[in-house]
mmCIF file with all atom_site columns, C-alpha atoms in Angstrom:
data_model
loop_
_atom_site.group_PDB
_atom_site.id
_atom_site.type_symbol
_atom_site.label_atom_id
_atom_site.label_alt_id
_atom_site.label_comp_id
_atom_site.label_asym_id
_atom_site.label_entity_id
_atom_site.label_seq_id
_atom_site.pdbx_PDB_ins_code
_atom_site.Cartn_x
_atom_site.Cartn_y
_atom_site.Cartn_z
_atom_site.occupancy
_atom_site.B_iso_or_equiv
_atom_site.pdbx_formal_charge
_atom_site.auth_seq_id
_atom_site.auth_comp_id
_atom_site.auth_asym_id
_atom_site.auth_atom_id
_atom_site.pdbx_PDB_model_num
ATOM 1   C CA . MET A 1 1   ? -2.400  -2.814  -8.226  1.00 56.00 ? 1   MET A CA 1
ATOM 2   C CA . ARG A 1 2   ? -4.422  0.277   -8.009  1.00 70.00 ? 2   ARG A CA 1
ATOM 3   C CA . LEU A 1 3   ? -3.910  2.682   -10.654 1.00 79.00 ? 3   LEU A CA 1
ATOM 4   C CA . LYS A 1 4   ? -2.176  6.085   -9.934  1.00 91.00 ? 4   LYS A CA 1
ATOM 5   C CA . SER A 1 5   ? -4.794  9.155   -8.858  1.00 93.00 ? 5   SER A CA 1
ATOM 6   C CA . GLY A 1 6   ? -3.283  10.826  -12.079 1.00 94.00 ? 6   GLY A CA 1
ATOM 7   C CA . ILE A 1 7   ? -3.903  8.234   -14.166 1.00 93.00 ? 7   ILE A CA 1
ATOM 8   C CA . TRP A 1 8   ? -7.241  7.586   -13.434 1.00 92.00 ? 8   TRP A CA 1
ATOM 9   C CA . VAL A 1 9   ? -8.412  11.115  -13.713 1.00 95.00 ? 9   VAL A CA 1
ATOM 10  C CA . ALA A 1 10  ? -6.948  11.143  -17.259 1.00 95.00 ? 10  ALA A CA 1
ATOM 11  C CA . ALA A 1 11  ? -8.913  8.466   -18.131 1.00 93.00 ? 11  ALA A CA 1
ATOM 12  C CA . TYR A 1 12  ? -11.663 9.290   -16.583 1.00 94.00 ? 12  TYR A CA 1
ATOM 13  C CA . ILE A 1 13  ? -11.706 12.855  -18.460 1.00 97.00 ? 13  ILE A CA 1
ATOM 14  C CA . ARG A 1 14  ? -11.427 10.470  -21.677 1.00 96.00 ? 14  ARG A CA 1
ATOM 15  C CA . ARG A 1 15  ? -14.063 8.166   -20.925 1.00 95.00 ? 15  ARG A CA 1
ATOM 16  C CA . CYS A 1 16  ? -16.699 11.120  -20.580 1.00 96.00 ? 16  CYS A CA 1
ATOM 17  C CA . GLY A 1 17  ? -15.050 12.776  -23.798 1.00 96.00 ? 17  GLY A CA 1
ATOM 18  C CA . VAL A 1 18  ? -16.427 9.370   -25.457 1.00 95.00 ? 18  VAL A CA 1
ATOM 19  C CA . GLU A 1 19  ? -19.670 9.794   -24.182 1.00 95.00 ? 19  GLU A CA 1
ATOM 20  C CA . GLY A 1 20  ? -19.650 13.582  -25.354 1.00 96.00 ? 20  GLY A CA 1
ATOM 21  C CA . VAL A 1 21  ? -19.733 15.013  -22.151 1.00 96.00 ? 21  VAL A CA 1
ATOM 22  C CA . PHE A 1 22  ? -17.331 18.203  -20.960 1.00 97.00 ? 22  PHE A CA 1
ATOM 23  C CA . ALA A 1 23  ? -14.994 16.950  -17.984 1.00 97.00 ? 23  ALA A CA 1
ATOM 24  C CA . ALA A 1 24  ? -11.985 19.098  -16.563 1.00 97.00 ? 24  ALA A CA 1
ATOM 25  C CA . VAL A 1 25  ? -9.729  18.954  -13.611 1.00 97.00 ? 25  VAL A CA 1
ATOM 26  C CA . ARG A 1 26  ? -10.816 21.911  -11.240 1.00 97.00 ? 26  ARG A CA 1
ATOM 27  C CA . ARG A 1 27  ? -7.757  20.673  -8.557  1.00 96.00 ? 27  ARG A CA 1
ATOM 28  C CA . ARG A 1 28  ? -4.578  18.706  -9.536  1.00 96.00 ? 28  ARG A CA 1
ATOM 29  C CA . GLY A 1 29  ? -3.959  16.424  -6.404  1.00 93.00 ? 29  GLY A CA 1
ATOM 30  C CA . ALA A 1 30  ? -1.328  13.793  -5.472  1.00 91.00 ? 30  ALA A CA 1
ATOM 31  C CA . GLU A 1 31  ? -0.142  11.838  -8.721  1.00 90.00 ? 31  GLU A CA 1
ATOM 32  C CA . GLU A 1 32  ? 0.244   8.660   -6.509  1.00 89.00 ? 32  GLU A CA 1
ATOM 33  C CA . ALA A 1 33  ? -2.577  8.550   -4.285  1.00 84.00 ? 33  ALA A CA 1
ATOM 34  C CA . GLY A 1 34  ? -4.907  12.036  -3.678  1.00 88.00 ? 34  GLY A CA 1
ATOM 35  C CA . ALA A 1 35  ? -8.531  11.110  -3.346  1.00 92.00 ? 35  ALA A CA 1
ATOM 36  C CA . VAL A 1 36  ? -10.592 11.653  -6.592  1.00 95.00 ? 36  VAL A CA 1
ATOM 37  C CA . PHE A 1 37  ? -14.054 13.577  -5.976  1.00 97.00 ? 37  PHE A CA 1
ATOM 38  C CA . VAL A 1 38  ? -16.172 13.998  -9.008  1.00 98.00 ? 38  VAL A CA 1
ATOM 39  C CA . ILE A 1 39  ? -18.854 16.801  -9.421  1.00 98.00 ? 39  ILE A CA 1
ATOM 40  C CA . VAL A 1 40  ? -21.733 16.456  -11.823 1.00 98.00 ? 40  VAL A CA 1
ATOM 41  C CA . ASN A 1 41  ? -22.841 19.817  -12.369 1.00 98.00 ? 41  ASN A CA 1
ATOM 42  C CA . ARG A 1 42  ? -26.484 19.625  -13.622 1.00 97.00 ? 42  ARG A CA 1
ATOM 43  C CA . LEU A 1 43  ? -26.114 23.235  -15.369 1.00 97.00 ? 43  LEU A CA 1
ATOM 44  C CA . ASN A 1 44  ? -29.334 24.421  -13.330 1.00 97.00 ? 44  ASN A CA 1
ATOM 45  C CA . GLY A 1 45  ? -27.738 25.421  -10.141 1.00 97.00 ? 45  GLY A CA 1
ATOM 46  C CA . THR A 1 46  ? -27.594 21.918  -8.579  1.00 98.00 ? 46  THR A CA 1
ATOM 47  C CA . ALA A 1 47  ? -25.172 19.131  -8.826  1.00 98.00 ? 47  ALA A CA 1
ATOM 48  C CA . ASP A 1 48  ? -24.089 15.629  -7.671  1.00 97.00 ? 48  ASP A CA 1
ATOM 49  C CA . LEU A 1 49  ? -21.082 15.171  -5.309  1.00 98.00 ? 49  LEU A CA 1
ATOM 50  C CA . TYR A 1 50  ? -18.981 11.863  -5.616  1.00 96.00 ? 50  TYR A CA 1
ATOM 51  C CA . GLY A 1 51  ? -16.241 10.845  -3.356  1.00 94.00 ? 51  GLY A CA 1
ATOM 52  C CA . PRO A 1 52  ? -13.876 7.716   -2.129  1.00 91.00 ? 52  PRO A CA 1
ATOM 53  C CA . ALA A 1 53  ? -16.095 4.926   -0.465  1.00 86.00 ? 53  ALA A CA 1
ATOM 54  C CA . PRO A 1 54  ? -14.930 4.099   2.796   1.00 80.00 ? 54  PRO A CA 1
ATOM 55  C CA . GLN A 1 55  ? -12.409 1.094   3.216   1.00 62.00 ? 55  GLN A CA 1
ATOM 56  C CA . THR A 1 56  ? -14.908 -0.800  4.717   1.00 55.00 ? 56  THR A CA 1
ATOM 57  C CA . ALA A 1 57  ? -17.033 -0.779  0.982   1.00 50.00 ? 57  ALA A CA 1
ATOM 58  C CA . PHE A 1 58  ? -13.879 -2.950  -0.473  1.00 50.00 ? 58  PHE A CA 1
ATOM 59  C CA . ASP A 1 59  ? -14.117 -6.478  -0.236  1.00 56.00 ? 59  ASP A CA 1
ATOM 60  C CA . GLU A 1 60  ? -11.210 -9.282  -0.999  1.00 56.00 ? 60  GLU A CA 1
ATOM 61  C CA . ALA A 1 61  ? -12.568 -10.133 -4.515  1.00 54.00 ? 61  ALA A CA 1
ATOM 62  C CA . MET A 1 62  ? -11.872 -6.241  -5.928  1.00 52.00 ? 62  MET A CA 1
ATOM 63  C CA . PRO A 1 63  ? -9.968  -5.218  -3.195  1.00 47.00 ? 63  PRO A CA 1
ATOM 64  C CA . PHE A 1 64  ? -8.011  -2.333  -5.831  1.00 52.00 ? 64  PHE A CA 1
ATOM 65  C CA . ASP A 1 65  ? -11.035 -1.042  -7.551  1.00 71.00 ? 65  ASP A CA 1
ATOM 66  C CA . ARG A 1 66  ? -11.754 2.468   -7.464  1.00 81.00 ? 66  ARG A CA 1
ATOM 67  C CA . ALA A 1 67  ? -15.162 2.758   -5.397  1.00 87.00 ? 67  ALA A CA 1
ATOM 68  C CA . PHE A 1 68  ? -17.423 6.240   -4.854  1.00 91.00 ? 68  PHE A CA 1
ATOM 69  C CA . VAL A 1 69  ? -20.278 7.145   -2.749  1.00 92.00 ? 69  VAL A CA 1
ATOM 70  C CA . SER A 1 70  ? -22.322 10.247  -2.802  1.00 94.00 ? 70  SER A CA 1
ATOM 71  C CA . VAL A 1 71  ? -20.912 12.691  -0.184  1.00 94.00 ? 71  VAL A CA 1
ATOM 72  C CA . MET A 1 72  ? -24.169 14.846  -0.057  1.00 95.00 ? 72  MET A CA 1
ATOM 73  C CA . LYS A 1 73  ? -27.384 14.242  2.112   1.00 92.00 ? 73  LYS A CA 1
ATOM 74  C CA . GLU A 1 74  ? -29.460 15.857  -0.685  1.00 92.00 ? 74  GLU A CA 1
ATOM 75  C CA . SER A 1 75  ? -28.753 14.622  -4.333  1.00 90.00 ? 75  SER A CA 1
ATOM 76  C CA . PRO A 1 76  ? -28.678 17.017  -6.519  1.00 95.00 ? 76  PRO A CA 1
ATOM 77  C CA . ALA A 1 77  ? -27.436 19.610  -3.838  1.00 97.00 ? 77  ALA A CA 1
ATOM 78  C CA . PRO A 1 78  ? -27.405 23.479  -4.361  1.00 97.00 ? 78  PRO A CA 1
ATOM 79  C CA . GLU A 1 79  ? -24.008 23.924  -5.973  1.00 97.00 ? 79  GLU A CA 1
ATOM 80  C CA . SER A 1 80  ? -23.124 26.397  -2.852  1.00 97.00 ? 80  SER A CA 1
ATOM 81  C CA . ASP A 1 81  ? -23.350 23.408  -0.575  1.00 97.00 ? 81  ASP A CA 1
ATOM 82  C CA . VAL A 1 82  ? -20.642 21.224  -3.218  1.00 98.00 ? 82  VAL A CA 1
ATOM 83  C CA . GLU A 1 83  ? -18.550 24.321  -3.453  1.00 97.00 ? 83  GLU A CA 1
ATOM 84  C CA . ALA A 1 84  ? -18.074 24.532  0.541   1.00 97.00 ? 84  ALA A CA 1
ATOM 85  C CA . PHE A 1 85  ? -17.476 20.767  0.970   1.00 97.00 ? 85  PHE A CA 1
ATOM 86  C CA . ILE A 1 86  ? -14.742 21.141  -1.649  1.00 97.00 ? 86  ILE A CA 1
ATOM 87  C CA . ALA A 1 87  ? -13.100 24.013  0.103   1.00 97.00 ? 87  ALA A CA 1
ATOM 88  C CA . LYS A 1 88  ? -13.655 22.142  2.922   1.00 97.00 ? 88  LYS A CA 1
ATOM 89  C CA . GLU A 1 89  ? -11.970 19.388  1.958   1.00 95.00 ? 89  GLU A CA 1
ATOM 90  C CA . SER A 1 90  ? -9.369  20.731  0.105   1.00 94.00 ? 90  SER A CA 1
ATOM 91  C CA . ARG A 1 91  ? -8.031  22.464  3.372   1.00 95.00 ? 91  ARG A CA 1
ATOM 92  C CA . PHE A 1 92  ? -8.371  19.498  5.420   1.00 93.00 ? 92  PHE A CA 1
ATOM 93  C CA . ASP A 1 93  ? -6.316  17.556  2.423   1.00 93.00 ? 93  ASP A CA 1
ATOM 94  C CA . PRO A 1 94  ? -4.382  19.706  0.070   1.00 93.00 ? 94  PRO A CA 1
ATOM 95  C CA . ASP A 1 95  ? -3.774  15.904  -2.320  1.00 95.00 ? 95  ASP A CA 1
ATOM 96  C CA . VAL A 1 96  ? -7.703  15.755  -3.299  1.00 96.00 ? 96  VAL A CA 1
ATOM 97  C CA . TRP A 1 97  ? -8.310  15.730  -6.812  1.00 97.00 ? 97  TRP A CA 1
ATOM 98  C CA . VAL A 1 98  ? -11.539 17.752  -8.186  1.00 98.00 ? 98  VAL A CA 1
ATOM 99  C CA . VAL A 1 99  ? -13.039 16.600  -11.563 1.00 98.00 ? 99  VAL A CA 1
ATOM 100 C CA . GLU A 1 100 ? -16.047 18.502  -12.607 1.00 98.00 ? 100 GLU A CA 1
ATOM 101 C CA . ILE A 1 101 ? -18.302 17.149  -15.258 1.00 98.00 ? 101 ILE A CA 1
ATOM 102 C CA . GLU A 1 102 ? -21.088 19.023  -17.112 1.00 97.00 ? 102 GLU A CA 1
ATOM 103 C CA . GLU A 1 103 ? -24.105 16.629  -17.403 1.00 96.00 ? 103 GLU A CA 1
ATOM 104 C CA . PRO A 1 104 ? -27.689 17.681  -16.795 1.00 97.00 ? 104 PRO A CA 1
ATOM 105 C CA . SER A 1 105 ? -29.196 14.293  -16.608 1.00 96.00 ? 105 SER A CA 1
ATOM 106 C CA . GLY A 1 106 ? -26.373 13.461  -13.659 1.00 95.00 ? 106 GLY A CA 1
ATOM 107 C CA . ARG A 1 107 ? -24.735 10.848  -15.718 1.00 95.00 ? 107 ARG A CA 1
ATOM 108 C CA . HIS A 1 108 ? -21.685 10.128  -13.954 1.00 95.00 ? 108 HIS A CA 1
ATOM 109 C CA . PHE A 1 109 ? -19.672 7.574   -15.860 1.00 93.00 ? 109 PHE A CA 1
ATOM 110 C CA . LEU A 1 110 ? -18.081 5.788   -12.462 1.00 92.00 ? 110 LEU A CA 1
ATOM 111 C CA . ASP A 1 111 ? -18.145 2.215   -12.600 1.00 80.00 ? 111 ASP A CA 1
ATOM 112 C CA . ARG A 1 112 ? -18.413 1.584   -8.841  1.00 72.00 ? 112 ARG A CA 1
ATOM 113 C CA . VAL A 1 113 ? -21.034 3.943   -6.673  1.00 69.00 ? 113 VAL A CA 1
ATOM 114 C CA . LEU A 1 114 ? -22.188 2.539   -3.988  1.00 70.00 ? 114 LEU A CA 1
ATOM 115 C CA . ARG A 1 115 ? -25.409 3.425   -2.342  1.00 60.00 ? 115 ARG A CA 1
#
């Protein structure tokens, strides 16, 4: 069974805190199953953006794990491009979650990032 989005986000924020990295929910989505986007703000005008991996990325061995992909063509991307993407996605899907962390080196603490 897959963790509810609200529980996953709370655990992710705690994980970032344990690593000494500031993390905050910028947008609350649907508690049960809202898509989660993670912004890694590099504090220099650029950011990385990770979003849900496509369904084709899941296999039978781990069908319920959350997996992420880098969303932007260029990474890190200008913050303005990341913000424009999030604004567009939020209009398309009002149930999305947005979590932002501040990490100059780009560490993201996501367990599964697909390239």
